Coordinates of C-alpha atoms and ligand atoms in Angstrom, one line a residue:
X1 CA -5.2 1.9 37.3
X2 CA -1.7 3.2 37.1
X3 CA -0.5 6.7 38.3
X4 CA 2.8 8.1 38.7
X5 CA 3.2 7.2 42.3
X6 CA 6.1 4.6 42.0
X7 CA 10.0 5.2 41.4
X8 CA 10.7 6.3 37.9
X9 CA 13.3 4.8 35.8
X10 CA 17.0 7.2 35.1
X11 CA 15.6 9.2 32.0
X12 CA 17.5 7.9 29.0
X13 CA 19.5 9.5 27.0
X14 CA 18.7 8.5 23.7
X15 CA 15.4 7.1 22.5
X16 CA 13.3 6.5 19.1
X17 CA 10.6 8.5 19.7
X18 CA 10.0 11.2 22.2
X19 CA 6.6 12.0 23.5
X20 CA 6.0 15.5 25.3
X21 CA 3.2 15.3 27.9
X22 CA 1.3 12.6 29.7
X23 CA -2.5 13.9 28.9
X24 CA -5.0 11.5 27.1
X25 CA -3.3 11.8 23.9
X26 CA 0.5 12.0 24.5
X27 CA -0.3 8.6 26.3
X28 CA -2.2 7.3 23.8
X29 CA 0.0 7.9 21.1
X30 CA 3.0 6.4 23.1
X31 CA 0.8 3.4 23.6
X32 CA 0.3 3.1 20.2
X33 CA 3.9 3.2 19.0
X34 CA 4.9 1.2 21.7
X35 CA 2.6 -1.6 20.5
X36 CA 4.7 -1.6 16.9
X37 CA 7.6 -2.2 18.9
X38 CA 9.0 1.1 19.0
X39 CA 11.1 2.6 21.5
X40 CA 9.2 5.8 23.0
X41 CA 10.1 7.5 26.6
X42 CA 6.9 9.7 27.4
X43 CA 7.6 13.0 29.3
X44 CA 5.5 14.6 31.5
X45 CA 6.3 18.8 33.7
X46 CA 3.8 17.3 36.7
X47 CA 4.0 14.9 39.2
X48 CA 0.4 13.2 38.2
X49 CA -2.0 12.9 35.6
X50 CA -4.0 16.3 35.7
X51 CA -7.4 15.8 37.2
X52 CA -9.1 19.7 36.8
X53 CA -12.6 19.3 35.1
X54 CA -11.6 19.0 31.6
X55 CA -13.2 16.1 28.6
X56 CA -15.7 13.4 29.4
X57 CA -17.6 13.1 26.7
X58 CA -16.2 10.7 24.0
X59 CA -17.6 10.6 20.2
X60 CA -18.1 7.1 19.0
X61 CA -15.3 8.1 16.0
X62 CA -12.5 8.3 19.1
X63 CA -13.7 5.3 20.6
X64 CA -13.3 3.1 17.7
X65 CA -9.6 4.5 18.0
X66 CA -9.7 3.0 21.8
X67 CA -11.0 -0.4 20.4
X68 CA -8.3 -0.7 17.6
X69 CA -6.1 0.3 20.7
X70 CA -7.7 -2.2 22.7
X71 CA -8.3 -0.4 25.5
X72 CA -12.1 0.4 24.7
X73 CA -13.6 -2.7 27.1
X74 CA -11.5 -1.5 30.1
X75 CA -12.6 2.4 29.8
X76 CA -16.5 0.9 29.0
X77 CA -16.3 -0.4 32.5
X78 CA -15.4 2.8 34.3
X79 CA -17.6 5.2 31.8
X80 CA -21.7 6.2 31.7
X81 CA -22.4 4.3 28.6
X82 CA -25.1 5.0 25.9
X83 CA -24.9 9.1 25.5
X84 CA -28.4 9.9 24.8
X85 CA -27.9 13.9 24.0
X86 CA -30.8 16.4 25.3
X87 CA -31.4 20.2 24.3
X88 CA -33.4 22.1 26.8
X89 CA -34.5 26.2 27.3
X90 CA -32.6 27.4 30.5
X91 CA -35.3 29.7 32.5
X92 CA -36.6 30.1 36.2
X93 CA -38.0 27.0 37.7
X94 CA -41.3 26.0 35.0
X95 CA -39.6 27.9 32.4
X96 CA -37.3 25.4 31.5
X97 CA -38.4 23.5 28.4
X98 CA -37.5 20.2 26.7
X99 CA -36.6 21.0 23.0
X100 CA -35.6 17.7 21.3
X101 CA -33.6 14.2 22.4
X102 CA -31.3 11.9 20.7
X103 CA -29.3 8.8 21.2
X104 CA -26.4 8.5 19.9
X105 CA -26.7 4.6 19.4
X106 CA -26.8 4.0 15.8
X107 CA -27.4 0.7 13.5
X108 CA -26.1 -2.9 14.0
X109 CA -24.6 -4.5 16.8
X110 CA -22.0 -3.8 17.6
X111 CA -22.0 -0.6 17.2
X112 CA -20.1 2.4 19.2
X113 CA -22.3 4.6 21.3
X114 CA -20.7 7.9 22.9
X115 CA -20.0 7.7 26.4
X116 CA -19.1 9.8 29.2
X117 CA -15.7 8.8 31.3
X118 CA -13.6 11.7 33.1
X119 CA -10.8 12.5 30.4
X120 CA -8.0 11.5 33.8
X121 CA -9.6 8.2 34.4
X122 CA -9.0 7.8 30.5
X123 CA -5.4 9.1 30.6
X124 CA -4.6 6.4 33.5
X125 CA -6.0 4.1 31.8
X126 CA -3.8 4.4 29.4
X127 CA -0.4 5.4 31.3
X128 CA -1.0 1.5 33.5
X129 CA -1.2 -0.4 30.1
X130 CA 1.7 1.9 28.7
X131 CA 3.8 1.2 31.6
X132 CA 3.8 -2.8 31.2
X133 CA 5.8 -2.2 27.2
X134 CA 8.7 -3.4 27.3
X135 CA 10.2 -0.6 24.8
X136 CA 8.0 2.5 26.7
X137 CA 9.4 4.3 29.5
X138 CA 7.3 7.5 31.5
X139 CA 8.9 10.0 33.3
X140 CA 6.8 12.4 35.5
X141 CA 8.4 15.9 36.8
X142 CA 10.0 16.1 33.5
X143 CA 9.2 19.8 31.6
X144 CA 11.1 19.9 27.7
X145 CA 12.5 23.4 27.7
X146 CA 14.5 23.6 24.8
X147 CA 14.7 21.9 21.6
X148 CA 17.1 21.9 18.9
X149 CA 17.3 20.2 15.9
X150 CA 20.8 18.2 14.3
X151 CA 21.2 17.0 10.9
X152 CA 22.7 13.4 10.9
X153 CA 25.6 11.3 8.7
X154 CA 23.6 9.9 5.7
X155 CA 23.4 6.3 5.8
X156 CA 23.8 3.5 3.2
X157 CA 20.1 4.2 2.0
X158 CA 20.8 8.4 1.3
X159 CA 18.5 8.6 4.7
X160 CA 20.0 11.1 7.3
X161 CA 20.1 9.9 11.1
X162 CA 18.6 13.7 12.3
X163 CA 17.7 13.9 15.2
X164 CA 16.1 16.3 17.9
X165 CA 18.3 16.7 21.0
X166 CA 15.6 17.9 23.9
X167 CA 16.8 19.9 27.2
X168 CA 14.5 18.5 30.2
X169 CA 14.2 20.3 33.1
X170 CA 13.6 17.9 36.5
X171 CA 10.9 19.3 38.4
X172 CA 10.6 15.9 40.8
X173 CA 13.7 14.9 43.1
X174 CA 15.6 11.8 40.7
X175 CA 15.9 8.4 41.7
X176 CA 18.9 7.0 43.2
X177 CA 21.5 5.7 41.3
X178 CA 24.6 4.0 41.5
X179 CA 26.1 6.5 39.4
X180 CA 27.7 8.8 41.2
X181 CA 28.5 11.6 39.4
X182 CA 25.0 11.7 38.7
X183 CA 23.8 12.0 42.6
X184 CA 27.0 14.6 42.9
X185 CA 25.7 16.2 40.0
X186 CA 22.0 16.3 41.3
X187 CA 23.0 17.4 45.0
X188 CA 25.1 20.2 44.0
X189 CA 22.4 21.1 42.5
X190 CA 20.1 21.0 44.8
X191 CA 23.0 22.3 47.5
X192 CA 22.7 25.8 44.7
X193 CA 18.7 25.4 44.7
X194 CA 19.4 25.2 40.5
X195 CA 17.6 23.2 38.5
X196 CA 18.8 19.9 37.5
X197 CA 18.5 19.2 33.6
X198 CA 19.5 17.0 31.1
X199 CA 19.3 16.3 27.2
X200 CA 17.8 13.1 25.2
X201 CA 18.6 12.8 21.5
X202 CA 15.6 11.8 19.5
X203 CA 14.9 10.5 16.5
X204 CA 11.4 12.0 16.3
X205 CA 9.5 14.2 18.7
X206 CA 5.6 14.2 19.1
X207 CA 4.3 17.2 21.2
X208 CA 1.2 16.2 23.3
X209 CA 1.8 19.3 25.5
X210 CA -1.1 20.9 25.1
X211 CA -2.6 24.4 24.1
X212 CA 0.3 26.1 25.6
X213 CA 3.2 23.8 23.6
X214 CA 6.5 24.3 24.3
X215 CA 7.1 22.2 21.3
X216 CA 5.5 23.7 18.8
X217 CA 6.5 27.1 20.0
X218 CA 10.2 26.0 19.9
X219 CA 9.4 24.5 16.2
X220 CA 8.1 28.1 15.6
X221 CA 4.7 26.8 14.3
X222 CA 2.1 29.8 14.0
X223 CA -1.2 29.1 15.5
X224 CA -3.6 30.7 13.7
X225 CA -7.2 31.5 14.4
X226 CA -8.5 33.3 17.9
X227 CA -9.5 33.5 21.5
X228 CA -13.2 34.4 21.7
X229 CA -12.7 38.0 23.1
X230 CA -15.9 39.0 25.2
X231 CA -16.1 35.5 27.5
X232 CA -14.6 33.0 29.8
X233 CA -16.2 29.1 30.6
X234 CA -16.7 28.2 34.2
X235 CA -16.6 24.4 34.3
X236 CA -18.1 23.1 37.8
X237 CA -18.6 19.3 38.8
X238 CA -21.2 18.8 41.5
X239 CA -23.6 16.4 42.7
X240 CA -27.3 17.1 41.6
X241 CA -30.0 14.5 40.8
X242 CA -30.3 15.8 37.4
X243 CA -31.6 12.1 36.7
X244 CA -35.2 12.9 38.8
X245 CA -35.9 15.7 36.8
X246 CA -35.4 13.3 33.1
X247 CA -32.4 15.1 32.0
X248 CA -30.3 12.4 30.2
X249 CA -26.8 12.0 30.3
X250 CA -25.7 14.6 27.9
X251 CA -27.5 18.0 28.0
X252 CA -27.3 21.3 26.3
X253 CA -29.1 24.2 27.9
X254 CA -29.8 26.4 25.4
X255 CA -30.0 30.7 26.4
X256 CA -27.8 33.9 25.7
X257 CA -27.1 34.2 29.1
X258 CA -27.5 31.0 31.6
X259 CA -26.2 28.5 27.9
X260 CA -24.7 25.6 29.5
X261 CA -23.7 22.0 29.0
X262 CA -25.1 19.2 31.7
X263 CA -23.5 16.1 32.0
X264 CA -23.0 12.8 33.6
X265 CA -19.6 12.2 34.3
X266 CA -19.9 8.9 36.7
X267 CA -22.5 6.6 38.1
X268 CA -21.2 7.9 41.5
X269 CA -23.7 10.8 41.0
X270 CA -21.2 13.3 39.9
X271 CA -21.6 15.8 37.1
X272 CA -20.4 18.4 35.1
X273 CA -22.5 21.5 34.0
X274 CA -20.2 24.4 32.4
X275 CA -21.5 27.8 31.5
X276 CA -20.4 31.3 30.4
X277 CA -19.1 34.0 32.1
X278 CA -17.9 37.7 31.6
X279 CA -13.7 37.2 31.3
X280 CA -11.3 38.1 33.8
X281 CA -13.8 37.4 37.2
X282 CA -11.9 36.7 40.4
X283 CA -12.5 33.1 41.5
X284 CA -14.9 35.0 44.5
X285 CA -16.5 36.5 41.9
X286 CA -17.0 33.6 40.2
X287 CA -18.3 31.6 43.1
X288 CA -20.5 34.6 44.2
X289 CA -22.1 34.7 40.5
X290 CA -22.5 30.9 40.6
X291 CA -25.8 30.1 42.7
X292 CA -27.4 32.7 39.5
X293 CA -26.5 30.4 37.0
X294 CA -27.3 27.4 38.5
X295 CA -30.6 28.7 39.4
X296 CA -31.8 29.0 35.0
X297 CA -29.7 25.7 34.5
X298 CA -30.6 23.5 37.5
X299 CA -34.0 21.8 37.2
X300 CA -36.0 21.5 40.4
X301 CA -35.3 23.9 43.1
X302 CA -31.6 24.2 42.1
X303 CA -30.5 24.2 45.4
X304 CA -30.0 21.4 47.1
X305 CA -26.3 20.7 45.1
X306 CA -22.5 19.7 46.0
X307 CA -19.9 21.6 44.6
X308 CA -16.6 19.5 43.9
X309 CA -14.8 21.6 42.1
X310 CA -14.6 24.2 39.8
X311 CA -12.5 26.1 37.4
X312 CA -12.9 28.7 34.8
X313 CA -10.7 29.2 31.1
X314 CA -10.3 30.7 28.0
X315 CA -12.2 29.2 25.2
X316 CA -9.9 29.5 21.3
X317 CA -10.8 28.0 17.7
X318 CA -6.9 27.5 16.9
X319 CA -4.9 25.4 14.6
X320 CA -1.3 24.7 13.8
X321 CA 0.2 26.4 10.7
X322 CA 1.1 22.2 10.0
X323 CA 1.2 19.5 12.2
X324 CA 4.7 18.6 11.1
X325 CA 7.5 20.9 10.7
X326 CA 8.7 21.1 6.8
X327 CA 11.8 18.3 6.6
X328 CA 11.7 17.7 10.2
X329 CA 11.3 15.3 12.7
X330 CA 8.9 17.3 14.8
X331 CA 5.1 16.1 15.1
X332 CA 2.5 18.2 16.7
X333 CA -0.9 16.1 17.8
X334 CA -4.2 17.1 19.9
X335 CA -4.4 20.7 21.9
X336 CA -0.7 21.4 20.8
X337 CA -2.2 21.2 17.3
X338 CA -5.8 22.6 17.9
X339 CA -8.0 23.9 20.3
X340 CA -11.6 24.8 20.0
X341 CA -14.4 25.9 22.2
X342 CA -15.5 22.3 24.3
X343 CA -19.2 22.9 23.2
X344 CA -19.9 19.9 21.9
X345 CA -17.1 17.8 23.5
X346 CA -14.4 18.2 19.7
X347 CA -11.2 18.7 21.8
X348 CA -9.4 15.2 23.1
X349 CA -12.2 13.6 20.6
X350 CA -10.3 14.9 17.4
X351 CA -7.1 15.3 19.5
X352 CA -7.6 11.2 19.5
X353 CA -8.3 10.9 15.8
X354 CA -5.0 12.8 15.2
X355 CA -2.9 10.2 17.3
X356 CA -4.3 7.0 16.1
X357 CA -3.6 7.5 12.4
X358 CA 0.1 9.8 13.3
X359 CA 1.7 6.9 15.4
X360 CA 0.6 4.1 12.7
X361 CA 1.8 6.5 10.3
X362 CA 5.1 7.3 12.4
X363 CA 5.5 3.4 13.3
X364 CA 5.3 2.0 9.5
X365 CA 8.4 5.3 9.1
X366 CA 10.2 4.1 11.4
X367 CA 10.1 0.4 10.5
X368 CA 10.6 1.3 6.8
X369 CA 7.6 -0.1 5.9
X370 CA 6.1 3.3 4.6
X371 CA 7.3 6.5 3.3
X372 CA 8.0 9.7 5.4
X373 CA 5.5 11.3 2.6
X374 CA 2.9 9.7 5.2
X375 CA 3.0 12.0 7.7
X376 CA 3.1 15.3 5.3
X377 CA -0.2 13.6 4.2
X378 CA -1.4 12.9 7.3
X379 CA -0.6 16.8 8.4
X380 CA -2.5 17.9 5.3
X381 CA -5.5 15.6 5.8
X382 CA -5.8 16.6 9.7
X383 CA -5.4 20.4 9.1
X384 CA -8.0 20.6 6.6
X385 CA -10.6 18.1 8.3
X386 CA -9.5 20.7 11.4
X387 CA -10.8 23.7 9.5
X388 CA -13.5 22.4 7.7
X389 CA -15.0 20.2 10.3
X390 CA -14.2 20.6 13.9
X391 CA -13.9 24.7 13.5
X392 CA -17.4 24.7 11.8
X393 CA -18.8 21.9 14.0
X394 CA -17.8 23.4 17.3
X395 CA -18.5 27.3 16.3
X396 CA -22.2 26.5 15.3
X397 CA -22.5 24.3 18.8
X398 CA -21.6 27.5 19.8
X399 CA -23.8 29.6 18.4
X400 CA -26.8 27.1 19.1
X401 CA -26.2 27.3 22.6
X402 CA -25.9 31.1 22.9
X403 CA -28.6 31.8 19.9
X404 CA -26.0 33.6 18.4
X405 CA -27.6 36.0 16.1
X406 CA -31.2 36.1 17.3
X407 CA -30.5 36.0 21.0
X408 CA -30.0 38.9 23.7
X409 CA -26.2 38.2 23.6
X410 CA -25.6 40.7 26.4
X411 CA -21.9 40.3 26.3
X412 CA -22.0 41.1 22.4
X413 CA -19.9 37.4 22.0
X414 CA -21.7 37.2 18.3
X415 CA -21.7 41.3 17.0
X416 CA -20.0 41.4 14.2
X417 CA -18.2 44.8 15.2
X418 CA -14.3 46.1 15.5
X419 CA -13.3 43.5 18.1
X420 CA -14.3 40.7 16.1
X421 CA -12.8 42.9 13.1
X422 CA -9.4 42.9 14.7
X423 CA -9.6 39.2 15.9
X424 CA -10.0 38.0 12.4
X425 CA -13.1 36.3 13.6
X426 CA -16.0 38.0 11.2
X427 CA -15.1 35.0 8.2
X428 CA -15.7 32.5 10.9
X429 CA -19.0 34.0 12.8
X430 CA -21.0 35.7 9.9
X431 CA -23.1 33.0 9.9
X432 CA -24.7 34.4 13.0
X433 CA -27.3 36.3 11.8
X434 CA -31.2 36.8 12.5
X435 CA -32.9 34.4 10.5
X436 CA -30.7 31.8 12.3
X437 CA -33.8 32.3 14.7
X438 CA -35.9 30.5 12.4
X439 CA -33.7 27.8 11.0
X440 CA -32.0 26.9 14.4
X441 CA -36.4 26.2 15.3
X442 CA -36.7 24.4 11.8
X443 CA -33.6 22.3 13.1
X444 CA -35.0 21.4 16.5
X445 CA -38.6 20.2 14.8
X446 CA -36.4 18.0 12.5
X447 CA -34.1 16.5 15.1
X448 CA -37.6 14.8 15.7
X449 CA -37.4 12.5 12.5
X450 CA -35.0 9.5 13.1
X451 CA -33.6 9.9 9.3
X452 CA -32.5 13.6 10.6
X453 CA -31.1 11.9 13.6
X454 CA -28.8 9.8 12.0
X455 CA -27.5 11.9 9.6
X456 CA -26.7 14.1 12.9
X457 CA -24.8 11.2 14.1
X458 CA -22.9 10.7 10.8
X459 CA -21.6 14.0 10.8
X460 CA -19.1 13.4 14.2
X461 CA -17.5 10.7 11.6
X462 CA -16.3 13.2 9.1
X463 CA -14.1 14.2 11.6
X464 CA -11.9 10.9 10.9
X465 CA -9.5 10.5 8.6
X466 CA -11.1 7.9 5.9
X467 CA -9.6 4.2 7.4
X468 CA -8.0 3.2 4.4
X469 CA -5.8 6.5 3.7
X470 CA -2.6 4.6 4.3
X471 CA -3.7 1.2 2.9
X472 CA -1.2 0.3 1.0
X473 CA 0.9 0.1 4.2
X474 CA -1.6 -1.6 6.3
X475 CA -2.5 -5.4 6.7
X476 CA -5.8 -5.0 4.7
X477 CA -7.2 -7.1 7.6
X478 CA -6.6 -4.3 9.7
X479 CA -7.8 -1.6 7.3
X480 CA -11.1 -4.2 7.2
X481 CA -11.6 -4.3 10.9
X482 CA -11.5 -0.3 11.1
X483 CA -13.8 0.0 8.5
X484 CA -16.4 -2.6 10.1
X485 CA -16.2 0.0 13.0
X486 CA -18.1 2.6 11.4
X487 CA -21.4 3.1 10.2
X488 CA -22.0 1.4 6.6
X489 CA -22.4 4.7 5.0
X490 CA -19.2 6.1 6.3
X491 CA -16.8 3.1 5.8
Ligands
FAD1 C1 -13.8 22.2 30.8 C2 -13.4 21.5 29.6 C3 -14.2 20.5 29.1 C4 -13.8 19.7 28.0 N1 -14.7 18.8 27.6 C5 -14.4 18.0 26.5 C6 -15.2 16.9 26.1 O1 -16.2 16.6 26.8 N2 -14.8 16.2 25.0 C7 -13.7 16.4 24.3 O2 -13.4 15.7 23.3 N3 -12.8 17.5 24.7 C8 -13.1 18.2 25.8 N4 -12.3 19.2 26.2 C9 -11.0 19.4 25.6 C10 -10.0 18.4 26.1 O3 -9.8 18.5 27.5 C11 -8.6 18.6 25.5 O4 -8.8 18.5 24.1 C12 -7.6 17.4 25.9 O5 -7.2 17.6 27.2 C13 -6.4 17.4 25.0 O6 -5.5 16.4 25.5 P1 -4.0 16.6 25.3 O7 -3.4 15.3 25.7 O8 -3.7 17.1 23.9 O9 -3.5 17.8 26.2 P2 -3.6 18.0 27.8 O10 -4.6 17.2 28.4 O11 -3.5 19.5 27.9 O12 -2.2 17.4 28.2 C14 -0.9 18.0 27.9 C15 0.1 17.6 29.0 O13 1.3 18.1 28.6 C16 2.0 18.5 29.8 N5 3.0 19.5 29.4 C17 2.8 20.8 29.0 N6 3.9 21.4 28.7 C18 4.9 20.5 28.9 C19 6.3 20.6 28.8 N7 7.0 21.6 28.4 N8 7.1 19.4 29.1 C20 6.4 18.3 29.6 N9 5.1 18.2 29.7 C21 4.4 19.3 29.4 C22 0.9 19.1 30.7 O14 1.3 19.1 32.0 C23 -0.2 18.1 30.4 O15 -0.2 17.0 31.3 C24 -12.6 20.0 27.3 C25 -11.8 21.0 27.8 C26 -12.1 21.7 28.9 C27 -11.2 22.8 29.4

């Protein structure tokens, strides 16, 4: 596997399409267009893939995106296969219960199964096939602080050449060249301890840079929707032999306090369990306050554990006013687009179901084979399956996990008071209510009926765009295969 630990190539100057950010999806959507044939530099502030705790748990709907990629085998081999999902009561040692079980295998072979693989080993996966395209190129310690837009001459067709002319700022010393006013240029910088920078021109930029993006802050995108007020996630991995005590390899833990997801993120022993916490703790406080969660969420004694890491954040259900700028040539995909709570494991999965169709979309554009109408419907399409899927979906994980409504709720996360009010959240938790007590029970009894089980399972694939929603620019072969990927009744 691939990571940035060779010499980089000069960063061009011109280029088809720019990528902004080497996670998951910036490389996967690079990949993707560089498998059309089209030229794409990928740009990326660090100096390596990111490896804090972040996504490992993969919906079968984003790995049939990995298999049209043709990656899917490769991550299989490196990934805890077969997610089989458990919901259990948190409590103090006997108190914690078993509530239901499901796999999330489903119908004929072969069919997709979650898995678990950390989201890094995924992204690096990705980067070491990207780096052997002959019309990609990656640049690490590059961060995209400015971006300006310039309308083109109008060619022959009554298309204008715009383009989007991007400031990078080096953060990595450059490679040597035999130019020499760049190495004069670079040392004198370097002599004034300035920052070097430079500009590419490109004919379409994608930002993949995350919740924080530069890009669609510069494109002066809103992002509308809200950070939950009243908490913060801890996300720790650790070695535990969850395994002894049956927990399977996906796990929610299910309490107003001690909530938490469980989960297997190698078959080196290694997992991840995430939980809440009050916001703005110190990271002592945080690992002071730790050995009490772990004591309702571990099974067994709950003592006996290795910490690897751990790291807190700020949980937001957000989305992008659009995912492309009106008339421009400025593409938003994954976090820079959306971000919702990871209960439920939504983020990089719908962040991948955003890429896949974009950079066929972007590709057919490009290549004239399709109409830049495609990605205006692909925008619409993505925004709306944003707000009345993932939103929903990952709220009500949510609100399962924390029995928002019924529950103690302590930190008052689900009261439907001023702060909530002022957040504009009320519209999107007054679902939380007390007779959720009863149906959230009702739901557990029926996740026992296999029927209710896969129509649980069918529900992740409405969080697709439908495969044939650019047919008419697709080999129908293609649009066939996709299809054959899903279960019957969501083809
Ligand atoms: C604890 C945790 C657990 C999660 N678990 C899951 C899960 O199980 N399943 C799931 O589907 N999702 C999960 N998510 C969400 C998932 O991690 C994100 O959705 C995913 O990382 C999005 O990928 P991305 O490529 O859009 O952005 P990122 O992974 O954030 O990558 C963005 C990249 O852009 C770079 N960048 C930023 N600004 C610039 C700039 N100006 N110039 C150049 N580069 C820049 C950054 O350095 C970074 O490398 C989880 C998130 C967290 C925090």
């Amino acid at each position: 596997m691939a990571s940035n630990n060779g010499a980089q190539a000069p960063t061009p100057t011109q280029t088809q399409v720019l990528v902004v950010g080497a996670g998951p999806v910036g490389a996967f959507t690079a990949l993707l267009l560089a498998h059309s044939g089209i030229q794409v530099t990928l740009v990326e502030a660090n100096s390596d893939v990111d490896s804090s705790p972040r996504a490992m748990a993969f919906q079968p709907c984003a790995l049939a995106e990995l298999v049209e990629a043709g990656i899917y085998d490769e991550v299989l081999e490196h990934s805890v296969r077969d997610a089989v999902i458990s919901w259990w009561r948190a409590g103090l040692g006997a108190e914690k219960k078993h509530v239901a079980t499901i796999a999330t295998k489903e119908g004929r072979e072969p069919f997709l199964t979650g898995l678990n693989c950390a989201q890094s080993v995924v992204t690096k996966i990705l980067l070491s096939h990207l780096a052997k395209e002959p019309s990609a190129s990656i640049h690490f310690g590059h961060r995209v602080v400015g971006v300006v837009e310039k309308e083109g001459e109008e060619d022959g067709d009554g298309d204008t050449n715009r383009q989007v002319v991007v400031t990078l700022e080096h953060t990595l010393p450059q490679p040597k060249t035999n130019h020499l006013d760049e190495v004069e240029v670079e040392a004198q910088a370097a002599e004034k301890n300035q920052t070097l920078q430079t500009q590419i021109r490109a004919s379409w930029l994608v930002g993949a840079d995350g919740g924080r993006s530069t890009v669609r802050t510069a494109a002066g995108i809103a992002f509308e929707g809200f950070t939950w007020p009243k908490e913060e996630f801890v996300a720790t991995n650790v070695y535990y032999p969850f395994e002894q005590y049956q927990y399977t390899n996906r796990n929610f833990i299910i309490d107003p306090v001690h909530w938490a997801i469980v989960a297997k993120i190698n078959n080196d022993g290694l997992w991840r369990v995430a939980y809440g916490t009050t916001p703005n703790l110190t990271d002592a406080q945080i690992h002071a306050e730790l050995p009490q969660h772990y004591k309702y969420i571990l099974p067994g004694p709950g003592t006996d554990y290795r910490l690897e890491r751990v790291s807190k954040y700020r949980p937001h259900q957000r989305c992008a006013a659009t995912f492309r700028k009106p008339n421009s040539r400025i593409l938003l995909v994954a976090d820079a687009a959306h971000l919702n709570n990871p209960i439920g494991g939504l983020g990089l999965t719908t962040g991948i179901l955003d890429a896949g169709p974009m950079a066929r979309a972007l590709s057919a554009v490009i290549q004239r084979r399709g109409p830049e109408s495609l990605l205006d419907t692909w925008s619409d399409l993505r925004r709306r399956t944003w707000w009345e899927q993932t939103n929903r979906q990952s709220i009500e994980f949510e609100r399962i996990a924390q029995q928002g409504g019924y529950g103690l709720d302590p930190s008052h996360i689900w009261d439907h008071d001023e702060v909530a009010r002022e957040r504009g959240m009320l519209h999107h938790i007054a679902h939380a209510t007390p007779d959720m007590r009863e149906k959230d029970e009702a739901l557990n009894e029926a996740l026992k009926v296999p029927e209710n089980q896969r129509a649980a399972r069918r529900r992740v694939w409405a969080l697709a765009m439908p495969p044939d929603w650019m047919a008419d620019f697709e080999d129908s072969a293609v649009v066939d295969r996709r299809r054959k990927l899903r279960p019957e009744s969501c083809q």
